[in-house]
C-alpha positions as YAML, in Angstrom:
chain: A
units: angstrom
residues:
- id: 1
  name: UNK
  ca: [0.00, 0.00, 0.00]
- id: 2
  name: UNK
  ca: [1.27, 3.42, -0.86]
- id: 3
  name: UNK
  ca: [2.05, 6.03, 1.83]
- id: 4
  name: UNK
  ca: [-0.85, 8.30, 2.79]
- id: 5
  name: UNK
  ca: [-0.62, 11.87, 1.55]
- id: 6
  name: UNK
  ca: [-0.84, 14.75, 4.04]
- id: 7
  name: UNK
  ca: [-1.85, 18.26, 3.02]
- id: 8
  name: UNK
  ca: [-0.42, 21.27, 4.85]
- id: 9
  name: UNK
  ca: [-3.48, 23.03, 6.31]
- id: 10
  name: UNK
  ca: [-1.87, 25.34, 8.87]
- id: 11
  name: UNK
  ca: [1.50, 26.91, 9.60]
- id: 12
  name: UNK
  ca: [2.93, 28.45, 12.79]
- id: 13
  name: UNK
  ca: [6.09, 30.57, 12.85]
- id: 14
  name: UNK
  ca: [8.13, 31.73, 15.82]
- id: 15
  name: UNK
  ca: [10.45, 34.71, 15.37]
- id: 16
  name: UNK
  ca: [12.85, 36.41, 17.76]
- id: 17
  name: UNK
  ca: [15.29, 39.28, 17.45]
- id: 18
  name: UNK
  ca: [15.67, 43.04, 17.52]
- id: 19
  name: UNK
  ca: [14.25, 45.74, 15.28]
- id: 20
  name: UNK
  ca: [15.50, 49.27, 14.67]
- id: 21
  name: UNK
  ca: [13.84, 51.96, 12.58]
- id: 22
  name: UNK
  ca: [14.68, 55.55, 11.67]
- id: 23
  name: UNK
  ca: [12.62, 58.65, 10.89]
- id: 24
  name: UNK
  ca: [9.17, 57.33, 11.77]
- id: 25
  name: UNK
  ca: [6.12, 59.60, 11.91]
- id: 26
  name: UNK
  ca: [2.50, 59.33, 13.05]
- id: 27
  name: UNK
  ca: [0.20, 62.32, 12.57]
- id: 28
  name: UNK
  ca: [2.30, 65.14, 14.15]
- id: 29
  name: UNK
  ca: [4.68, 62.86, 16.08]
- id: 30
  name: UNK
  ca: [8.18, 62.29, 14.67]
- id: 31
  name: UNK
  ca: [10.51, 59.59, 16.01]
- id: 32
  name: UNK
  ca: [14.09, 59.89, 14.71]
- id: 33
  name: UNK
  ca: [15.16, 56.45, 16.01]
- id: 34
  name: UNK
  ca: [13.21, 53.51, 17.43]
- id: 35
  name: UNK
  ca: [14.45, 50.22, 18.86]
- id: 36
  name: UNK
  ca: [12.48, 47.13, 19.84]
- id: 37
  name: UNK
  ca: [13.70, 43.84, 21.29]
- id: 38
  name: UNK
  ca: [11.59, 40.71, 21.68]
- id: 39
  name: UNK
  ca: [11.01, 39.59, 25.27]
- id: 40
  name: UNK
  ca: [8.84, 36.70, 24.03]
- id: 41
  name: UNK
  ca: [8.95, 35.21, 20.51]
- id: 42
  name: UNK
  ca: [6.56, 36.47, 17.87]
- id: 43
  name: UNK
  ca: [4.15, 33.60, 17.18]
- id: 44
  name: UNK
  ca: [2.19, 33.73, 13.96]
- id: 45
  name: UNK
  ca: [-0.30, 31.14, 12.79]
- id: 46
  name: UNK
  ca: [-1.82, 30.87, 9.31]
- id: 47
  name: UNK
  ca: [-4.68, 28.63, 8.19]
- id: 48
  name: UNK
  ca: [-4.65, 27.72, 4.53]
- id: 49
  name: UNK
  ca: [-8.23, 26.38, 4.44]
- id: 50
  name: UNK
  ca: [-9.73, 29.84, 4.90]
- id: 51
  name: UNK
  ca: [-6.59, 31.76, 3.87]
- id: 52
  name: UNK
  ca: [-6.32, 33.92, 6.95]
- id: 53
  name: UNK
  ca: [-4.09, 34.68, 9.90]
- id: 54
  name: UNK
  ca: [-5.67, 32.81, 12.79]
- id: 55
  name: UNK
  ca: [-3.49, 33.86, 15.72]
- id: 56
  name: UNK
  ca: [-0.72, 36.28, 16.55]
- id: 57
  name: UNK
  ca: [1.17, 37.03, 19.75]
- id: 58
  name: UNK
  ca: [4.37, 38.81, 20.75]
- id: 59
  name: UNK
  ca: [5.93, 40.76, 23.58]
- id: 60
  name: UNK
  ca: [8.73, 43.26, 23.17]
- id: 61
  name: UNK
  ca: [10.43, 46.20, 24.86]
- id: 62
  name: UNK
  ca: [10.35, 49.44, 22.90]
- id: 63
  name: UNK
  ca: [12.51, 52.53, 23.39]
- id: 64
  name: UNK
  ca: [13.53, 55.71, 21.60]
- id: 65
  name: UNK
  ca: [15.85, 58.52, 22.74]
- id: 66
  name: UNK
  ca: [13.57, 61.35, 21.55]
- id: 67
  name: UNK
  ca: [10.17, 61.96, 19.99]
- id: 68
  name: UNK
  ca: [9.11, 65.41, 18.75]
- id: 69
  name: UNK
  ca: [5.53, 66.71, 18.45]
- id: 70
  name: UNK
  ca: [4.91, 68.92, 15.41]
- id: 71
  name: UNK
  ca: [7.18, 71.89, 14.81]
- id: 72
  name: UNK
  ca: [7.19, 72.92, 18.48]
- id: 73
  name: UNK
  ca: [9.80, 72.41, 21.16]
- id: 74
  name: UNK
  ca: [7.65, 69.70, 22.75]
- id: 75
  name: UNK
  ca: [10.19, 66.92, 22.94]
- id: 76
  name: UNK
  ca: [9.75, 63.60, 24.72]
- id: 77
  name: UNK
  ca: [12.98, 61.95, 25.88]
- id: 78
  name: UNK
  ca: [13.88, 58.43, 27.02]
- id: 79
  name: UNK
  ca: [10.58, 57.01, 25.79]
- id: 80
  name: UNK
  ca: [10.14, 53.37, 26.78]
- id: 81
  name: UNK
  ca: [7.41, 50.79, 27.22]
- id: 82
  name: UNK
  ca: [6.73, 47.07, 27.19]
- id: 83
  name: UNK
  ca: [4.19, 46.02, 24.57]
- id: 84
  name: UNK
  ca: [2.18, 42.82, 24.27]
- id: 85
  name: UNK
  ca: [0.56, 42.19, 20.89]
- id: 86
  name: UNK
  ca: [-2.20, 39.59, 20.65]
- id: 87
  name: UNK
  ca: [-4.74, 38.41, 18.09]
- id: 88
  name: UNK
  ca: [-5.97, 35.13, 19.63]
- id: 89
  name: UNK
  ca: [-8.54, 34.30, 16.96]
- id: 90
  name: UNK
  ca: [-7.95, 36.52, 13.94]
- id: 91
  name: UNK
  ca: [-6.66, 39.95, 13.08]
- id: 92
  name: UNK
  ca: [-10.12, 41.52, 13.50]
- id: 93
  name: UNK
  ca: [-9.50, 41.40, 17.26]
- id: 94
  name: UNK
  ca: [-5.88, 42.56, 17.45]
- id: 95
  name: UNK
  ca: [-5.03, 44.15, 20.79]
- id: 96
  name: UNK
  ca: [-1.98, 45.96, 22.11]
- id: 97
  name: UNK
  ca: [-1.30, 46.16, 25.83]
- id: 98
  name: UNK
  ca: [1.08, 48.82, 27.13]
- id: 99
  name: UNK
  ca: [2.96, 48.23, 30.38]
- id: 100
  name: UNK
  ca: [5.46, 50.45, 32.20]
- id: 101
  name: UNK
  ca: [5.15, 53.21, 29.59]
- id: 102
  name: UNK
  ca: [7.02, 56.40, 30.45]
- id: 103
  name: UNK
  ca: [8.83, 59.39, 28.97]
- id: 104
  name: UNK
  ca: [10.67, 62.45, 30.26]
- id: 105
  name: UNK
  ca: [9.11, 65.84, 29.48]
- id: 106
  name: UNK
  ca: [9.60, 69.40, 30.84]
- id: 107
  name: UNK
  ca: [11.99, 68.18, 33.52]
- id: 108
  name: UNK
  ca: [9.50, 65.62, 34.82]
- id: 109
  name: UNK
  ca: [7.96, 62.31, 33.80]
- id: 110
  name: UNK
  ca: [4.84, 61.19, 31.96]
- id: 111
  name: UNK
  ca: [3.55, 57.69, 32.68]
- id: 112
  name: UNK
  ca: [0.74, 55.60, 31.22]
- id: 113
  name: UNK
  ca: [-0.91, 53.02, 33.51]
- id: 114
  name: UNK
  ca: [-1.29, 49.57, 31.98]
- id: 115
  name: UNK
  ca: [-3.70, 49.97, 29.06]
- id: 116
  name: UNK
  ca: [-5.16, 47.73, 26.37]
- id: 117
  name: UNK
  ca: [-6.13, 49.02, 22.92]
- id: 118
  name: UNK
  ca: [-8.13, 47.27, 20.21]
- id: 119
  name: UNK
  ca: [-6.42, 48.23, 16.96]
- id: 120
  name: UNK
  ca: [-9.59, 47.63, 14.95]
- id: 121
  name: UNK
  ca: [-11.50, 50.35, 16.78]
- id: 122
  name: UNK
  ca: [-11.52, 53.87, 15.37]
- id: 123
  name: UNK
  ca: [-11.12, 55.60, 18.73]
- id: 124
  name: UNK
  ca: [-8.75, 54.83, 21.60]
- id: 125
  name: UNK
  ca: [-8.32, 56.10, 25.13]
- id: 126
  name: UNK
  ca: [-5.32, 56.42, 27.43]
- id: 127
  name: UNK
  ca: [-4.64, 58.27, 30.68]
- id: 128
  name: UNK
  ca: [-1.44, 60.28, 31.00]
- id: 129
  name: UNK
  ca: [-0.08, 60.68, 34.53]
- id: 130
  name: UNK
  ca: [2.06, 63.81, 34.93]
- id: 131
  name: UNK
  ca: [4.80, 63.84, 37.57]
- id: 132
  name: UNK
  ca: [6.90, 66.89, 38.51]
- id: 133
  name: UNK
  ca: [6.63, 68.87, 35.26]
- id: 134
  name: UNK
  ca: [8.35, 72.27, 35.38]
- id: 135
  name: UNK
  ca: [5.93, 75.17, 34.70]
- id: 136
  name: UNK
  ca: [8.72, 77.43, 33.46]
- id: 137
  name: UNK
  ca: [9.65, 74.90, 30.74]
- id: 138
  name: UNK
  ca: [5.98, 74.53, 29.74]
- id: 139
  name: UNK
  ca: [5.55, 78.30, 29.42]
- id: 140
  name: UNK
  ca: [8.67, 78.51, 27.23]
- id: 141
  name: UNK
  ca: [6.69, 76.71, 24.50]
- id: 142
  name: UNK
  ca: [4.52, 79.78, 24.08]
- id: 143
  name: UNK
  ca: [7.44, 82.24, 23.91]
- id: 144
  name: UNK
  ca: [5.79, 84.60, 26.38]
- id: 145
  name: UNK
  ca: [8.79, 86.70, 27.37]
- id: 146
  name: UNK
  ca: [6.68, 89.13, 29.42]
- id: 147
  name: UNK
  ca: [5.48, 86.39, 31.76]
- id: 148
  name: UNK
  ca: [7.56, 84.29, 34.15]
- id: 149
  name: UNK
  ca: [6.33, 81.39, 36.24]
- id: 150
  name: UNK
  ca: [7.86, 78.95, 38.71]
- id: 151
  name: UNK
  ca: [6.45, 75.76, 40.17]
- id: 152
  name: UNK
  ca: [6.12, 72.04, 39.61]
- id: 153
  name: UNK
  ca: [2.90, 70.24, 38.65]
- id: 154
  name: UNK
  ca: [1.39, 66.76, 38.80]
- id: 155
  name: UNK
  ca: [-1.76, 65.74, 36.98]
- id: 156
  name: UNK
  ca: [-3.95, 63.29, 35.12]
- id: 157
  name: UNK
  ca: [-5.06, 63.73, 31.49]
- id: 158
  name: UNK
  ca: [-7.59, 61.30, 29.95]
- id: 159
  name: UNK
  ca: [-6.69, 61.34, 26.24]
- id: 160
  name: UNK
  ca: [-8.88, 60.12, 23.38]
- id: 161
  name: UNK
  ca: [-7.28, 59.71, 19.96]
- id: 162
  name: UNK
  ca: [-8.13, 58.25, 16.59]
- id: 163
  name: UNK
  ca: [-8.87, 59.17, 13.00]
- id: 164
  name: UNK
  ca: [-10.55, 62.44, 14.09]
- id: 165
  name: UNK
  ca: [-7.56, 63.68, 16.10]
- id: 166
  name: UNK
  ca: [-6.67, 64.04, 19.78]
- id: 167
  name: UNK
  ca: [-8.80, 65.38, 22.63]
- id: 168
  name: UNK
  ca: [-8.68, 65.65, 26.42]
- id: 169
  name: UNK
  ca: [-11.72, 65.75, 28.70]
- id: 170
  name: UNK
  ca: [-11.83, 66.27, 32.47]
- id: 171
  name: UNK
  ca: [-8.07, 66.56, 32.86]
- id: 172
  name: UNK
  ca: [-6.68, 67.90, 36.14]
- id: 173
  name: UNK
  ca: [-3.32, 69.38, 37.16]
- id: 174
  name: UNK
  ca: [-2.11, 70.73, 40.49]
- id: 175
  name: UNK
  ca: [1.10, 72.23, 41.78]
- id: 176
  name: UNK
  ca: [3.33, 70.69, 44.39]
- id: 177
  name: UNK
  ca: [4.07, 72.42, 47.68]
- id: 178
  name: UNK
  ca: [5.34, 75.01, 48.41]
- id: 179
  name: UNK
  ca: [3.84, 76.53, 45.24]
- id: 180
  name: UNK
  ca: [5.64, 79.17, 43.20]
- id: 181
  name: UNK
  ca: [5.36, 82.58, 41.55]
- id: 182
  name: UNK
  ca: [3.71, 84.19, 38.53]
- id: 183
  name: UNK
  ca: [5.02, 87.54, 37.38]
- id: 184
  name: UNK
  ca: [4.30, 89.91, 34.49]
- id: 185
  name: UNK
  ca: [7.33, 91.86, 33.29]
- id: 186
  name: UNK
  ca: [5.74, 93.89, 30.48]
- id: 187
  name: UNK
  ca: [4.06, 97.32, 30.51]
- id: 188
  name: UNK
  ca: [1.08, 97.27, 32.88]
- id: 189
  name: UNK
  ca: [-1.15, 99.23, 30.48]
- id: 190
  name: UNK
  ca: [-0.96, 96.39, 27.94]
- id: 191
  name: UNK
  ca: [-3.01, 94.27, 30.35]
- id: 192
  name: UNK
  ca: [-5.01, 96.74, 32.41]
- id: 193
  name: UNK
  ca: [-4.96, 100.05, 30.59]
- id: 194
  name: UNK
  ca: [-4.35, 103.31, 32.53]
- id: 195
  name: UNK
  ca: [-4.01, 102.40, 36.23]
- id: 196
  name: UNK
  ca: [-3.06, 105.85, 37.55]
- id: 197
  name: UNK
  ca: [-6.67, 106.97, 38.04]
- id: 198
  name: UNK
  ca: [-7.92, 103.64, 39.43]
- id: 199
  name: UNK
  ca: [-6.49, 102.53, 42.80]
- id: 200
  name: UNK
  ca: [-8.00, 99.04, 42.46]
- id: 201
  name: UNK
  ca: [-6.24, 98.45, 39.15]
- id: 202
  name: UNK
  ca: [-3.02, 99.73, 40.69]
- id: 203
  name: UNK
  ca: [-3.26, 97.00, 43.36]
- id: 204
  name: UNK
  ca: [-3.86, 94.39, 40.66]
- id: 205
  name: UNK
  ca: [-0.84, 95.67, 38.71]
- id: 206
  name: UNK
  ca: [1.32, 95.41, 41.81]
- id: 207
  name: UNK
  ca: [0.16, 91.84, 42.45]
- id: 208
  name: UNK
  ca: [0.90, 90.84, 38.85]
- id: 209
  name: UNK
  ca: [4.52, 91.89, 39.27]
- id: 210
  name: UNK
  ca: [5.13, 89.12, 41.79]
- id: 211
  name: UNK
  ca: [2.14, 86.89, 42.53]
- id: 212
  name: UNK
  ca: [3.11, 84.17, 45.01]
- id: 213
  name: UNK
  ca: [0.82, 81.15, 45.21]
- id: 214
  name: UNK
  ca: [0.80, 78.20, 47.58]
- id: 215
  name: UNK
  ca: [-1.43, 76.07, 45.34]
- id: 216
  name: UNK
  ca: [-2.52, 76.24, 41.71]
- id: 217
  name: UNK
  ca: [-5.12, 73.83, 40.35]
- id: 218
  name: UNK
  ca: [-6.61, 73.59, 36.87]
- id: 219
  name: UNK
  ca: [-9.22, 71.60, 34.97]
- id: 220
  name: UNK
  ca: [-8.03, 70.84, 31.44]
- id: 221
  name: UNK
  ca: [-9.94, 70.28, 28.20]
- id: 222
  name: UNK
  ca: [-8.47, 70.06, 24.70]
- id: 223
  name: UNK
  ca: [-10.59, 69.68, 21.56]
- id: 224
  name: UNK
  ca: [-9.76, 68.09, 18.23]
- id: 225
  name: UNK
  ca: [-9.96, 71.62, 16.79]
- id: 226
  name: UNK
  ca: [-6.87, 72.53, 18.80]
- id: 227
  name: UNK
  ca: [-8.64, 74.71, 21.39]
- id: 228
  name: UNK
  ca: [-7.19, 74.41, 24.91]
- id: 229
  name: UNK
  ca: [-9.47, 75.37, 27.82]
- id: 230
  name: UNK
  ca: [-8.07, 75.83, 31.35]
- id: 231
  name: UNK
  ca: [-10.16, 76.56, 34.45]
- id: 232
  name: UNK
  ca: [-7.63, 77.73, 37.01]
- id: 233
  name: UNK
  ca: [-7.99, 78.22, 40.76]
- id: 234
  name: UNK
  ca: [-5.15, 79.50, 42.93]
- id: 235
  name: UNK
  ca: [-4.52, 79.80, 46.66]
- id: 236
  name: UNK
  ca: [-2.01, 82.14, 48.25]
- id: 237
  name: UNK
  ca: [-1.01, 83.07, 51.76]
- id: 238
  name: UNK
  ca: [-1.34, 86.73, 52.65]
- id: 239
  name: UNK
  ca: [-0.55, 87.95, 56.18]
- id: 240
  name: UNK
  ca: [-1.18, 84.55, 57.69]
- id: 241
  name: UNK
  ca: [-4.49, 83.97, 55.89]
- id: 242
  name: UNK
  ca: [-5.18, 81.55, 53.08]
- id: 243
  name: UNK
  ca: [-6.96, 83.29, 50.17]
- id: 244
  name: UNK
  ca: [-8.62, 81.53, 47.26]
- id: 245
  name: UNK
  ca: [-8.83, 83.18, 43.86]
- id: 246
  name: UNK
  ca: [-10.35, 82.12, 40.57]
...
């Protein structure tokens, strides 16, 4: 009797190694150099009967020295994360899980708690945790030479992103103790007009020259149109009393 014939109906591959890439871009984000190393082999299964990828899994560590947003000076440094890629049934349910994601920005750190994204969905959500960002470095983005600010902030920004752009809703930031200062170094009349005939405006002008705060809190919203909305509340100590100002 002749030997029975066997048809190849499925194939599974396992791949390991490192990947490097240069000059990557996504929307307004540019990554000059990216490196990824496999922490678990890439497993890829293919079924010939229905001609489709039937499972996919991989885990790797990703890092890049810098990532730049748009044409601004907003530069992320020492970006790193661990990524798990999984499509247990087929590629219509491909998910990415981010773990230990962090980057340095404005003298502080941005972290992303463990998050899972379905790549087949049009909209995704992540929460950015801000730790010890320097307000003076943030203000330098806007090239406001007449204003100076000191202080360090922490915060939480729920970010939604997808084919329509990026947005933030119900974000919060707050300064660390002991607070800091906000000062206006330009001509007073540019902000308040003629203060000589109005004693109340004169007091405001004096405060603007060196406003010391003990706490500064803000609610943050950012629309896909590019409009940034901040609702700010400050607290400052004046002659032993705590004063709140909106």
